XYZ file of C-alpha atoms in Angstrom:
763
model
C 22.564 -83.104 -46.579
C 22.692 -79.634 -45.078
C 20.351 -76.898 -46.212
C 21.942 -73.831 -47.793
C 21.951 -70.565 -45.995
C 19.554 -67.861 -47.089
C 20.775 -66.033 -50.166
C 23.424 -68.545 -51.168
C 23.668 -71.048 -53.967
C 20.437 -73.042 -54.402
C 20.174 -76.420 -52.753
C 21.883 -79.084 -54.818
C 19.992 -81.886 -56.396
C 20.492 -85.430 -55.081
C 23.353 -87.502 -56.364
C 21.239 -89.592 -58.675
C 19.965 -86.436 -60.409
C 23.407 -85.210 -61.399
C 24.476 -85.443 -64.986
C 26.496 -88.631 -65.378
C 30.108 -88.088 -66.288
C 29.789 -90.057 -69.518
C 27.004 -87.731 -70.684
C 29.244 -84.651 -70.415
C 31.647 -83.983 -73.264
C 34.538 -81.622 -72.543
C 34.934 -78.690 -74.899
C 37.611 -76.068 -75.437
C 41.180 -75.924 -76.734
C 42.667 -78.252 -74.129
C 39.916 -80.810 -74.681
C 40.614 -80.605 -78.417
C 44.310 -81.283 -77.814
C 43.546 -84.237 -75.568
C 41.149 -85.697 -78.107
C 43.815 -85.320 -80.783
C 46.337 -87.205 -78.606
C 43.767 -89.927 -77.907
C 42.733 -90.216 -81.560
C 46.267 -90.270 -83.007
C 48.282 -91.978 -80.255
C 51.107 -93.316 -82.406
C 51.890 -89.861 -83.736
C 52.360 -88.690 -80.149
C 54.569 -91.664 -79.215
C 56.802 -91.220 -82.271
C 57.005 -87.466 -81.675
C 58.261 -87.980 -78.124
C 60.832 -90.509 -79.299
C 62.053 -87.871 -81.733
C 62.170 -85.186 -79.030
C 64.236 -87.393 -76.731
C 66.602 -88.256 -79.597
C 67.121 -84.540 -80.315
C 67.795 -83.847 -76.621
C 70.391 -86.636 -76.506
C 72.106 -85.128 -79.550
C 72.108 -81.691 -77.908
C 73.665 -83.092 -74.723
C 76.431 -84.658 -76.807
C 77.119 -81.418 -78.683
C 76.400 -78.455 -76.391
C 75.844 -80.103 -72.995
C 78.126 -79.398 -70.060
C 79.290 -80.850 -66.752
C 77.968 -79.827 -63.352
C 80.098 -77.379 -61.382
C 79.625 -75.758 -57.990
C 79.566 -71.978 -57.861
C 78.341 -69.912 -54.913
C 78.234 -66.149 -55.274
C 76.759 -63.665 -52.795
C 76.607 -60.329 -54.646
C 77.577 -57.286 -52.606
C 78.608 -59.248 -49.505
C 81.927 -59.009 -47.658
C 82.507 -62.667 -48.432
C 82.115 -62.114 -52.171
C 84.343 -59.025 -52.135
C 87.024 -61.021 -50.306
C 86.705 -63.904 -52.758
C 86.966 -61.625 -55.783
C 90.022 -59.903 -54.297
C 91.771 -63.197 -53.581
C 91.043 -64.554 -57.059
C 92.483 -61.396 -58.606
C 95.562 -61.006 -56.385
C 96.457 -64.572 -55.315
C 96.148 -66.248 -58.708
C 98.961 -68.682 -57.966
C 97.007 -70.137 -55.062
C 93.713 -70.796 -56.791
C 94.162 -74.545 -57.077
C 92.340 -77.003 -54.843
C 93.856 -78.064 -51.520
C 93.734 -81.596 -50.137
C 94.558 -82.000 -46.460
C 96.354 -85.260 -45.659
C 95.591 -85.999 -42.001
C 97.815 -88.677 -40.442
C 97.108 -90.339 -37.099
C 98.753 -92.982 -34.943
C 96.628 -95.414 -32.898
C 95.127 -94.068 -29.658
C 97.827 -93.439 -27.043
C 100.677 -93.784 -29.519
C 102.819 -91.313 -31.464
C 103.534 -90.704 -35.124
C 107.078 -89.695 -34.232
C 108.590 -93.165 -34.557
C 111.222 -94.110 -37.159
C 108.934 -96.560 -38.998
C 105.936 -94.214 -39.147
C 107.961 -91.139 -40.037
C 109.677 -93.089 -42.811
C 106.327 -94.290 -44.208
C 104.878 -90.750 -44.206
C 108.044 -89.332 -45.768
C 107.874 -92.004 -48.470
C 104.247 -91.046 -49.203
C 105.161 -87.357 -49.498
C 108.091 -88.167 -51.795
C 105.823 -90.270 -54.000
C 103.320 -87.402 -54.313
C 106.164 -85.089 -55.358
C 107.234 -87.447 -58.122
C 106.290 -87.117 -61.805
C 103.482 -89.623 -61.258
C 101.310 -86.860 -59.780
C 102.574 -83.815 -61.660
C 100.074 -81.799 -63.754
C 99.685 -82.636 -67.429
C 97.634 -81.348 -70.323
C 94.945 -83.943 -69.678
C 94.784 -84.140 -65.893
C 95.190 -81.964 -62.849
C 98.210 -82.605 -60.649
C 100.037 -81.556 -57.511
C 102.310 -78.526 -57.474
C 103.425 -78.738 -53.845
C 103.119 -81.003 -50.792
C 103.966 -79.611 -47.346
C 105.910 -81.265 -44.536
C 103.521 -82.761 -41.937
C 106.205 -82.700 -39.220
C 106.496 -78.911 -39.092
C 105.876 -77.438 -35.642
C 102.564 -75.916 -36.753
C 101.246 -79.089 -38.421
C 102.249 -81.610 -35.754
C 99.915 -81.878 -32.751
C 101.165 -81.375 -29.208
C 100.250 -84.931 -28.204
C 102.307 -86.314 -31.103
C 99.477 -88.474 -32.398
C 98.164 -86.350 -35.289
C 99.807 -84.412 -38.119
C 98.631 -82.996 -41.422
C 100.057 -81.863 -44.719
C 98.503 -79.725 -47.439
C 98.726 -81.012 -51.003
C 98.225 -78.194 -53.527
C 96.659 -78.994 -56.904
C 97.307 -76.798 -59.925
C 93.606 -76.243 -60.596
C 90.306 -75.967 -58.761
C 88.980 -79.510 -58.418
C 85.747 -80.273 -60.256
C 83.718 -83.445 -60.613
C 85.668 -84.571 -63.668
C 88.891 -84.393 -61.620
C 87.659 -86.809 -58.962
C 89.799 -89.681 -60.276
C 92.987 -87.640 -59.848
C 92.112 -86.876 -56.223
C 91.250 -90.524 -55.510
C 94.573 -91.609 -57.050
C 96.421 -89.340 -54.601
C 94.435 -90.715 -51.675
C 94.986 -94.340 -52.695
C 98.726 -93.780 -53.096
C 99.039 -92.277 -49.607
C 96.908 -94.969 -47.968
C 98.774 -97.898 -49.464
C 102.084 -96.337 -48.424
C 101.378 -95.459 -44.774
C 98.805 -97.995 -43.603
C 101.306 -100.932 -43.436
C 103.200 -98.856 -40.850
C 100.112 -98.562 -38.652
C 99.303 -94.998 -39.721
C 95.715 -93.974 -40.412
C 95.218 -91.281 -43.044
C 92.031 -89.309 -43.786
C 91.379 -86.459 -46.179
C 89.474 -83.184 -46.301
C 89.804 -79.719 -47.833
C 88.138 -78.168 -50.870
C 89.598 -80.870 -53.139
C 87.794 -83.618 -51.206
C 84.078 -83.749 -51.717
C 81.990 -86.910 -51.990
C 80.612 -87.541 -55.468
C 76.891 -87.117 -55.944
C 75.559 -90.592 -55.247
C 72.355 -91.447 -57.073
C 70.497 -94.663 -57.590
C 69.949 -96.125 -54.133
C 67.524 -93.471 -52.902
C 65.698 -93.329 -56.221
C 65.480 -97.130 -56.277
C 63.982 -97.292 -52.799
C 61.527 -94.548 -53.715
C 60.456 -96.444 -56.829
C 60.074 -99.676 -54.874
C 57.834 -97.970 -52.336
C 55.829 -96.370 -55.148
C 55.341 -99.757 -56.816
C 53.948 -101.223 -53.600
C 51.537 -98.317 -53.085
C 50.430 -98.354 -56.725
C 49.787 -102.103 -56.640
C 47.617 -101.596 -53.584
C 45.744 -98.738 -55.292
C 45.263 -100.272 -58.747
C 45.487 -104.024 -57.944
C 46.875 -104.636 -61.472
C 50.443 -104.673 -62.738
C 49.685 -102.863 -65.998
C 48.055 -99.888 -64.261
C 50.925 -99.811 -61.756
C 53.583 -99.735 -64.459
C 52.147 -96.716 -66.286
C 52.956 -94.068 -63.613
C 56.351 -95.666 -62.970
C 57.230 -95.648 -66.671
C 56.035 -92.061 -67.132
C 58.048 -90.885 -64.122
C 61.204 -92.528 -65.478
C 60.720 -91.042 -68.956
C 60.034 -87.604 -67.461
C 63.097 -87.912 -65.223
C 65.342 -88.903 -68.130
C 64.033 -85.953 -70.137
C 64.604 -83.620 -67.178
C 68.216 -84.783 -66.825
C 68.833 -84.260 -70.547
C 67.519 -80.694 -70.217
C 69.646 -80.182 -67.092
C 72.894 -81.119 -68.826
C 71.994 -79.023 -71.861
C 71.461 -76.094 -69.491
C 74.817 -76.866 -67.851
C 76.462 -76.176 -71.198
C 75.405 -72.529 -70.958
C 75.624 -71.782 -67.227
C 77.066 -73.327 -64.081
C 74.738 -75.822 -62.386
C 75.600 -77.027 -58.864
C 76.353 -80.684 -58.261
C 73.536 -81.097 -55.738
C 70.938 -80.195 -58.395
C 70.507 -83.783 -59.711
C 69.421 -84.849 -56.215
C 66.622 -82.281 -56.260
C 65.685 -83.158 -59.856
C 65.361 -86.838 -58.892
C 63.520 -86.085 -55.683
C 60.928 -83.788 -57.254
C 60.771 -85.474 -60.651
C 60.015 -88.943 -59.328
C 57.434 -87.673 -56.874
C 55.413 -85.522 -59.245
C 55.934 -87.895 -62.169
C 54.208 -90.712 -60.331
C 51.626 -88.491 -58.620
C 50.460 -86.617 -61.709
C 50.130 -89.767 -63.791
C 48.403 -91.550 -60.898
C 45.785 -88.798 -60.897
C 45.133 -89.073 -64.653
C 45.215 -92.886 -64.775
C 42.725 -93.096 -61.906
C 40.317 -90.753 -63.710
C 40.778 -92.741 -66.920
C 39.857 -96.020 -65.195
C 36.832 -94.421 -63.551
C 35.585 -93.190 -66.923
C 36.173 -96.597 -68.509
C 34.169 -98.231 -65.728
C 31.422 -95.655 -66.291
C 31.060 -96.892 -69.861
C 33.162 -94.584 -72.067
C 35.219 -95.916 -74.972
C 38.977 -96.008 -74.524
C 39.536 -92.931 -76.725
C 36.734 -90.951 -75.084
C 37.932 -91.944 -71.597
C 41.523 -90.914 -72.389
C 40.418 -87.592 -73.874
C 38.028 -86.841 -71.006
C 40.624 -87.812 -68.372
C 43.094 -85.437 -70.001
C 40.549 -82.632 -70.264
C 39.633 -82.881 -66.569
C 42.459 -84.494 -64.571
C 45.065 -83.301 -67.066
C 43.771 -79.773 -66.684
C 44.278 -80.048 -62.912
C 47.814 -81.343 -63.541
C 48.588 -78.258 -65.643
C 47.358 -75.992 -62.871
C 49.333 -77.977 -60.305
C 52.480 -77.722 -62.400
C 51.876 -73.992 -62.850
C 51.854 -73.469 -59.084
C 55.236 -75.212 -58.815
C 56.606 -73.053 -61.637
C 55.333 -69.914 -59.910
C 56.889 -70.936 -56.607
C 60.251 -71.723 -58.176
C 60.208 -68.464 -60.145
C 59.905 -66.652 -56.827
C 63.392 -67.870 -55.848
C 64.803 -65.284 -58.253
C 63.725 -62.610 -55.766
C 66.221 -64.009 -53.240
C 68.973 -62.558 -55.406
C 71.328 -65.540 -55.105
C 72.202 -67.107 -58.437
C 72.888 -70.589 -57.086
C 69.543 -70.634 -55.229
C 67.697 -69.607 -58.393
C 69.436 -72.313 -60.418
C 68.695 -74.967 -57.810
C 65.048 -73.993 -58.070
C 65.103 -74.065 -61.869
C 66.707 -77.498 -61.799
C 64.055 -78.717 -59.379
C 61.324 -77.448 -61.705
C 62.632 -79.402 -64.705
C 61.108 -82.630 -63.413
C 57.763 -80.910 -62.987
C 57.906 -79.314 -66.435
C 58.685 -82.559 -68.232
C 56.045 -84.437 -66.242
C 53.302 -81.936 -67.104
C 54.202 -82.046 -70.807
C 54.440 -85.826 -70.981
C 51.349 -86.432 -68.832
C 49.248 -84.233 -71.110
C 50.388 -85.842 -74.326
C 52.272 -89.123 -74.158
C 50.293 -90.503 -71.215
C 46.968 -89.737 -72.928
C 48.184 -91.521 -76.066
C 49.330 -94.583 -74.113
C 46.029 -94.794 -72.238
C 44.135 -94.561 -75.515
C 46.179 -97.463 -76.886
C 45.708 -99.584 -73.769
C 42.023 -99.091 -73.079
C 40.686 -101.878 -70.869
C 44.103 -103.586 -71.016
C 45.000 -101.208 -68.197
C 43.195 -103.651 -65.894
C 45.156 -106.707 -67.004
C 47.564 -108.793 -64.884
C 45.552 -108.510 -61.708
C 47.272 -109.330 -58.441
C 46.204 -112.843 -57.365
C 44.047 -113.307 -54.286
C 43.226 -109.588 -54.047
C 39.841 -108.301 -55.077
C 39.935 -105.876 -57.997
C 39.158 -102.250 -57.331
C 35.678 -101.139 -58.341
C 36.011 -97.542 -59.531
C 32.314 -97.036 -60.083
C 30.668 -94.182 -58.195
C 28.488 -96.484 -56.089
C 31.514 -98.497 -54.960
C 33.539 -95.369 -54.157
C 30.848 -94.176 -51.763
C 31.371 -97.335 -49.664
C 35.170 -97.056 -49.274
C 36.960 -96.184 -46.004
C 38.044 -92.889 -47.597
C 34.427 -91.990 -48.310
C 33.471 -92.882 -44.751
C 36.335 -90.696 -43.519
C 35.025 -87.780 -45.555
C 31.550 -88.198 -44.052
C 33.077 -88.420 -40.563
C 34.994 -85.165 -41.085
C 31.961 -83.272 -42.362
C 29.714 -84.655 -39.610
C 32.200 -83.652 -36.891
C 33.630 -80.527 -38.459
C 32.968 -78.373 -35.376
C 35.326 -80.574 -33.348
C 37.808 -81.704 -36.021
C 38.666 -78.218 -37.289
C 39.640 -76.490 -34.005
C 41.479 -79.541 -32.631
C 43.648 -79.933 -35.744
C 44.214 -76.201 -36.056
C 45.476 -75.868 -32.478
C 47.682 -78.962 -32.785
C 49.081 -77.660 -36.071
C 49.948 -74.257 -34.607
C 51.687 -75.872 -31.626
C 53.826 -78.091 -33.854
C 54.496 -75.271 -36.319
C 55.622 -73.106 -33.395
C 58.693 -75.296 -32.969
C 60.028 -73.765 -36.196
C 60.869 -70.687 -34.110
C 63.691 -72.755 -32.587
C 65.353 -73.370 -35.957
C 68.802 -71.791 -36.298
C 70.136 -71.179 -39.789
C 73.849 -71.417 -40.374
C 76.538 -73.655 -41.789
C 76.700 -77.204 -40.507
C 80.376 -78.133 -40.655
C 81.976 -81.396 -41.717
C 81.765 -82.610 -38.147
C 78.063 -83.292 -38.703
C 78.563 -85.432 -41.795
C 78.194 -89.232 -41.583
C 81.195 -91.076 -40.151
C 81.461 -93.071 -43.376
C 82.922 -90.007 -45.115
C 86.677 -89.514 -44.932
C 86.182 -85.748 -44.636
C 84.251 -86.274 -41.390
C 86.963 -88.505 -39.925
C 89.639 -86.003 -40.970
C 87.626 -83.201 -39.353
C 87.436 -85.118 -36.062
C 91.171 -85.825 -36.073
C 92.071 -82.181 -36.768
C 89.670 -80.971 -34.071
C 91.248 -83.410 -31.608
C 94.807 -82.459 -32.479
C 94.533 -78.723 -33.074
C 91.300 -77.496 -31.499
C 87.626 -77.188 -32.462
C 88.115 -73.984 -34.448
C 90.977 -75.291 -36.561
C 88.563 -76.662 -39.186
C 86.993 -73.251 -39.744
C 89.570 -70.454 -39.822
C 88.232 -66.970 -40.454
C 90.307 -65.199 -43.120
C 90.364 -61.399 -42.977
C 91.318 -60.145 -46.437
C 92.919 -56.688 -46.434
C 93.189 -54.468 -49.500
C 95.974 -52.273 -48.101
C 95.654 -49.364 -50.591
C 99.085 -48.108 -49.611
C 98.702 -48.767 -45.875
C 100.634 -51.988 -45.267
C 100.417 -51.505 -41.522
C 96.627 -51.977 -41.653
C 96.980 -55.768 -41.771
C 99.376 -55.676 -38.803
C 96.965 -53.522 -36.785
C 94.190 -56.028 -37.464
C 96.465 -58.886 -36.370
C 97.401 -57.099 -33.134
C 93.760 -56.423 -32.263
C 92.618 -59.951 -33.095
C 95.228 -62.153 -31.427
C 94.129 -61.404 -27.868
C 90.397 -61.263 -28.539
C 87.968 -63.399 -26.557
C 86.913 -66.439 -28.574
C 90.125 -66.479 -30.633
C 92.413 -69.479 -30.198
C 95.174 -68.037 -32.391
C 95.846 -65.605 -35.202
C 98.414 -65.841 -37.967
C 100.629 -62.959 -38.933
C 99.627 -61.193 -42.168
C 100.426 -63.064 -45.388
C 100.987 -60.698 -48.332
C 100.819 -61.395 -52.042
C 103.969 -60.777 -54.081
C 103.258 -57.078 -54.858
C 102.285 -56.479 -51.248
C 98.905 -55.022 -52.198
C 96.689 -57.585 -50.445
C 97.152 -59.412 -47.154
C 95.346 -62.203 -45.337
C 95.104 -62.558 -41.565
C 93.901 -66.029 -40.584
C 91.952 -66.134 -37.313
C 91.360 -69.495 -35.608
C 88.357 -69.401 -33.251
C 88.013 -71.396 -30.046
C 84.712 -72.815 -31.275
C 83.706 -75.027 -34.185
C 82.583 -73.382 -37.461
C 78.903 -74.189 -36.846
C 78.770 -72.991 -33.224
C 76.878 -69.831 -32.292
C 80.055 -68.566 -30.603
C 81.735 -68.487 -34.023
C 78.810 -66.501 -35.429
C 79.261 -64.028 -32.585
C 83.004 -63.757 -33.261
C 82.346 -62.967 -36.948
C 79.895 -60.251 -35.924
C 82.452 -58.799 -33.484
C 85.186 -58.766 -36.105
C 82.955 -57.085 -38.673
C 81.283 -54.533 -36.442
C 84.083 -53.631 -34.020
C 87.606 -54.976 -34.411
C 88.206 -54.565 -38.154
C 86.522 -51.139 -38.555
C 88.567 -49.802 -35.610
C 91.807 -51.125 -37.106
C 91.305 -49.454 -40.506
C 89.667 -46.250 -39.233
C 91.254 -43.187 -40.844
C 93.058 -45.343 -43.405
C 92.490 -46.031 -47.085
C 92.783 -49.756 -46.379
C 89.650 -51.900 -46.691
C 89.214 -55.275 -44.944
C 86.657 -58.029 -45.419
C 85.876 -60.818 -42.949
C 85.357 -64.011 -44.947
C 85.308 -67.799 -44.537
C 82.626 -70.482 -44.283
C 80.813 -69.094 -41.249
C 80.828 -65.555 -42.648
C 79.606 -66.787 -46.038
C 76.598 -68.553 -44.582
C 75.831 -65.519 -42.433
C 75.866 -63.403 -45.586
C 73.574 -65.891 -47.324
C 71.207 -65.837 -44.336
C 71.189 -62.024 -44.288
C 70.417 -61.925 -47.994
C 67.613 -64.467 -47.664
C 66.042 -62.762 -44.652
C 66.157 -59.336 -46.296
C 64.497 -60.675 -49.467
C 62.081 -63.083 -47.773
C 59.113 -60.650 -47.584
C 59.081 -60.002 -51.339
C 59.720 -63.708 -52.007
C 56.723 -64.739 -49.903
C 54.572 -61.920 -51.255
C 55.230 -63.044 -54.811
C 54.620 -66.745 -54.215
C 51.547 -66.330 -52.025
C 50.134 -63.426 -54.026
C 50.450 -64.951 -57.473
C 49.292 -68.376 -56.277
C 46.306 -66.736 -54.582
C 45.331 -65.109 -57.870
C 45.830 -68.316 -59.884
C 43.694 -70.352 -57.488
C 41.070 -67.596 -57.354
C 40.840 -67.862 -61.134
C 40.711 -71.641 -60.950
C 38.072 -72.021 -58.246
C 36.280 -68.636 -58.515
C 36.532 -68.248 -54.742
C 38.785 -66.092 -52.607
C 37.908 -68.267 -49.593
C 39.364 -71.375 -51.244
C 42.489 -69.575 -52.497
C 43.133 -67.900 -49.130
C 42.613 -71.217 -47.345
C 45.142 -72.856 -49.664
C 47.773 -70.200 -48.951
C 47.336 -70.173 -45.169
C 47.217 -73.942 -44.739
C 50.278 -74.414 -46.959
C 52.197 -72.026 -44.733
C 51.050 -74.124 -41.771
C 52.338 -77.331 -43.392
C 55.644 -75.653 -44.241
C 56.254 -74.446 -40.698
C 55.378 -77.883 -39.326
C 58.002 -79.362 -41.660
C 60.602 -76.786 -40.618
C 59.786 -77.399 -36.955
C 60.200 -81.170 -37.240
C 63.450 -80.732 -39.190
C 64.802 -78.516 -36.416
C 63.731 -80.949 -33.701
C 65.563 -83.806 -35.434
C 68.646 -82.297 -37.091
C 69.271 -79.389 -34.737
C 67.850 -80.572 -31.405
C 68.815 -84.227 -31.912
C 65.462 -85.955 -31.328
C 65.466 -89.262 -33.292
C 68.680 -88.080 -34.980
C 69.972 -91.641 -35.358
C 67.169 -92.455 -37.812
C 68.710 -90.018 -40.301
C 72.140 -91.664 -40.269
C 73.692 -88.642 -38.553
C 75.341 -88.689 -35.149
C 75.878 -84.984 -34.483
C 73.484 -82.045 -34.488
C 74.008 -78.747 -36.269
C 72.189 -75.744 -37.718
C 70.041 -75.905 -40.839
C 71.847 -74.741 -43.983
C 70.712 -71.230 -44.822
C 69.679 -72.026 -48.401
C 67.490 -75.026 -47.485
C 64.382 -73.113 -46.231
C 63.718 -70.910 -49.307
C 64.304 -73.722 -51.801
C 62.274 -76.216 -49.759
C 59.516 -73.673 -49.216
C 59.231 -72.913 -52.925
C 59.089 -76.622 -53.779
C 56.709 -77.406 -50.925
C 54.382 -74.520 -51.729
C 54.067 -75.740 -55.292
C 53.628 -79.406 -54.412
C 51.158 -78.839 -51.579
C 49.107 -76.713 -53.946
C 49.030 -79.794 -56.174
C 47.004 -81.657 -53.568
C 44.775 -78.641 -53.022
C 44.189 -78.427 -56.763
C 43.534 -82.157 -57.110
C 41.011 -82.444 -54.311
C 39.382 -79.029 -54.758
C 39.021 -79.515 -58.510
C 36.893 -82.584 -57.847
C 34.942 -80.896 -55.026
C 34.254 -77.895 -57.230
C 33.263 -80.164 -60.108
C 30.670 -81.814 -57.862
C 29.464 -78.408 -56.672
C 29.282 -76.960 -60.193
C 27.163 -79.900 -61.282
C 24.574 -79.554 -58.560
C 25.664 -80.566 -55.070
C 25.773 -78.237 -52.097
C 29.107 -77.689 -50.350
C 28.943 -80.426 -47.733
C 27.782 -83.040 -50.215
C 30.353 -81.841 -52.757
C 33.096 -82.261 -50.136
C 31.920 -85.783 -49.300
C 31.640 -86.859 -52.936
C 34.922 -85.155 -53.843
C 36.764 -87.011 -51.095
C 35.167 -90.320 -52.034
C 36.118 -89.801 -55.689
C 39.665 -88.501 -55.342
C 40.619 -89.048 -51.692
C 42.100 -92.494 -52.285
C 44.297 -91.032 -55.025
C 45.414 -88.105 -52.852
C 46.343 -90.462 -50.002
C 48.235 -92.771 -52.375
C 49.971 -89.838 -54.064
C 51.016 -88.404 -50.708
C 52.377 -91.748 -49.540
C 54.344 -92.088 -52.767
C 55.672 -88.530 -52.685
C 56.473 -88.738 -48.977
C 58.261 -92.062 -49.399
C 60.294 -90.808 -52.364
C 61.398 -87.819 -50.297
C 62.059 -89.922 -47.200
C 64.288 -92.258 -49.232
C 66.747 -89.375 -49.649
C 67.314 -89.385 -45.899
C 69.550 -92.362 -46.718
C 71.819 -90.166 -48.881
C 75.446 -89.871 -47.853
C 75.376 -86.080 -47.595
C 73.673 -84.014 -44.915
C 71.910 -81.552 -47.258
C 69.866 -84.171 -49.186
C 68.935 -85.646 -45.796
C 67.599 -82.256 -44.702
C 65.622 -81.765 -47.900
C 64.260 -85.321 -47.756
C 63.155 -85.125 -44.121
C 61.656 -81.650 -44.399
C 59.723 -82.324 -47.598
C 58.546 -85.792 -46.511
C 57.110 -84.515 -43.218
C 55.568 -81.420 -44.783
C 54.003 -83.247 -47.746
C 52.520 -86.058 -45.635
C 51.178 -83.530 -43.142
C 49.786 -81.355 -45.884
C 48.054 -84.093 -47.847
C 46.844 -86.455 -45.118
C 46.039 -83.974 -42.337
C 45.500 -80.589 -43.974
C 43.919 -81.412 -47.368
C 42.026 -84.545 -46.348
C 40.835 -83.342 -42.948
C 41.408 -79.703 -41.973
C 40.294 -78.105 -45.255
C 37.175 -80.317 -45.690
C 36.157 -79.513 -42.110
C 36.628 -75.792 -42.765
C 34.641 -75.907 -46.017
C 31.848 -77.727 -44.242
C 31.700 -75.042 -41.553
C 31.734 -72.291 -44.177
C 29.030 -73.918 -46.270
C 28.110 -72.018 -49.427
C 30.227 -69.087 -48.247
C 33.193 -71.228 -49.309
C 32.547 -70.066 -52.870
C 32.457 -66.353 -52.095
C 33.971 -64.148 -54.770
C 33.618 -60.358 -54.902
C 31.752 -59.420 -58.061
C 34.351 -56.851 -59.056
C 37.152 -59.437 -58.754
C 35.086 -62.028 -60.606
C 34.746 -59.575 -63.492
C 38.457 -58.668 -63.489
C 39.976 -62.159 -63.278
C 40.069 -64.264 -66.453
C 37.615 -67.139 -66.439
C 40.297 -69.811 -66.375
C 38.794 -72.652 -64.351
C 40.101 -76.115 -63.601
C 36.754 -77.736 -64.379
C 36.757 -78.002 -68.142
C 33.699 -76.658 -69.973
C 31.315 -79.478 -70.907
C 28.672 -79.597 -73.553
C 25.307 -80.469 -72.056
C 26.411 -79.757 -68.487
C 24.254 -77.724 -66.116
C 24.984 -74.045 -65.776
C 27.735 -73.623 -63.173
C 26.709 -72.378 -59.805
C 27.139 -68.652 -59.430
C 29.378 -67.213 -56.724
C 27.746 -66.507 -53.411
C 26.500 -62.912 -53.315
C 28.499 -60.380 -51.392
C 27.333 -59.416 -47.936
C 25.747 -56.056 -47.522
C 28.316 -53.331 -47.796
C 30.808 -55.614 -49.530
C 33.235 -54.305 -52.019
């Protein structure tokens, strides 16, 4: 055990002189609540059944469906969208592209194939697919054999089918019916047909990823607990919390638009934290039982200590998600709020229902042991002999080597995040199993790479109808432009659209450059001296606008998240060293995750493992949402491990010994929790859509790095090197900050160690 430095906290007493955990009784409001839940468990269980019943009733009465809505306030893209919605009302319905193709080396222009395609078009124009009061329908279907829709090689053609309404999730069956009708009509003639357009989007697929995540969690929990009953508790709590989160999500959808990708994030975050938080509390409960407490006392004490850490951990996630509001994009904020629902429900259930269930179970939590595997001994003496405990002693003994080596390696890997390019990955990067990807490839083959991403220039003529023509004349011969369409005016002639087809694909940097050129040079020159106003829009422009908005707001976003979290952790641990370490190391983990995501998805290293076959940029909204989630979740591990280290320090051990005992007590849980969380995230790499794959890969890498490398190795090594200075807190800040600590106050406990005194001349 190291000796303390002169003027720091007094040398800790040996382990066997510490106050035993069962001799310390938690006090305070939270401890009183936990004792109430443990003493009256059936009241808590019945209350939660009633809450869930009320939520189900609310979903049935005021709940709504999920609907995608992306707005970018103040941007050219949004101004163009608003103008089109106001002036082209008749064209607001969804469009489904029917992409026909003959076999390689053959032509569609044969009597049999043309007849089959014509029959399919005629069928779509019949009353079978007309709009009705109950369902959406087709208002128009174009001719695929027009000169502009029939490829030069004769192999590929497309037709646009116009629906009467914007297609939403509830309209999916109507779209599928159209697709099935076309397929069954043309395929006997040897014609392949694929579909894309804004009416074709894959439904949100859930179940497979969540199931794999649960299976992995079950395996890890069985290894940790060695009993089926203990394993089932975190799984059951996570499922209940997830169900509650989804009920809240659909109630929220009744009052505001919630994007269809939100359930993926709710599942991803909800399952991970649901299992992790309950794992933390159940482990503490079993340790207290094995130390001799009664089942009610153990449940109450586990809630007062581990449950308190769970509340702080959940608060950091809430703070991080709240910071997304500073981005100024409504859909980003709502995605964050949806992600936080799983955390909110888990914290509430873990600190009430879980405590009640543990109180009812008592020593039954150790029943149904796995055969042929030795039961886990959670006593303190046994914990000190585990591999995790030995790892903690290795890290502290070799801190002077471990810390610089890991820090340098981390900075090198994090540096790869500088290569990440934000943008809009087009449908050409989606899995080949999706019809929209196959349609994209056919259209790119038949009509050029830029055909799938036209750039619409929307012109509000304001009395100058020639403005749209001047834009067209300047654009059609521009470098990087494959073709430009003549201006298309609305009926009153007040608004025109000039469609520009680039040479490059929507996701290529060359297309980004073309958008910049149009906005900064070509369009302003064409409308100079005129009252006309023009906006460059489209997918590429939209994602550029999103990126610009995110980058401009990123400083205040980061300042809020890091600043508020710093203050919360300073209150919790009464140390600015610990809170600053948490913030800096979390940033390191985040940049490592971003770097690895870029290396895989953008650079193509090990791309096949994700189920993708084509690289592309990272979607612009992924980094802020992932960062907010990651910052909150990585703080969870910091809170979990540091709460136990601080508890050991408060009750008498010096810093190095507190680190060693903290790791031996909670390290196994942190490792298990990280493996569970990482596996749950990684399971979403198997999703059909690219965006969940990106979130899953990024969060899995970052969480595993953060928990296993940063929290279990880098931070303990740093604390060991800092010694008692780890607990430094300026006296003025200690007086200002509320005394809201993670370690619950205990009757009969030793007086907590005072903060290390300030150095001479300190503030």
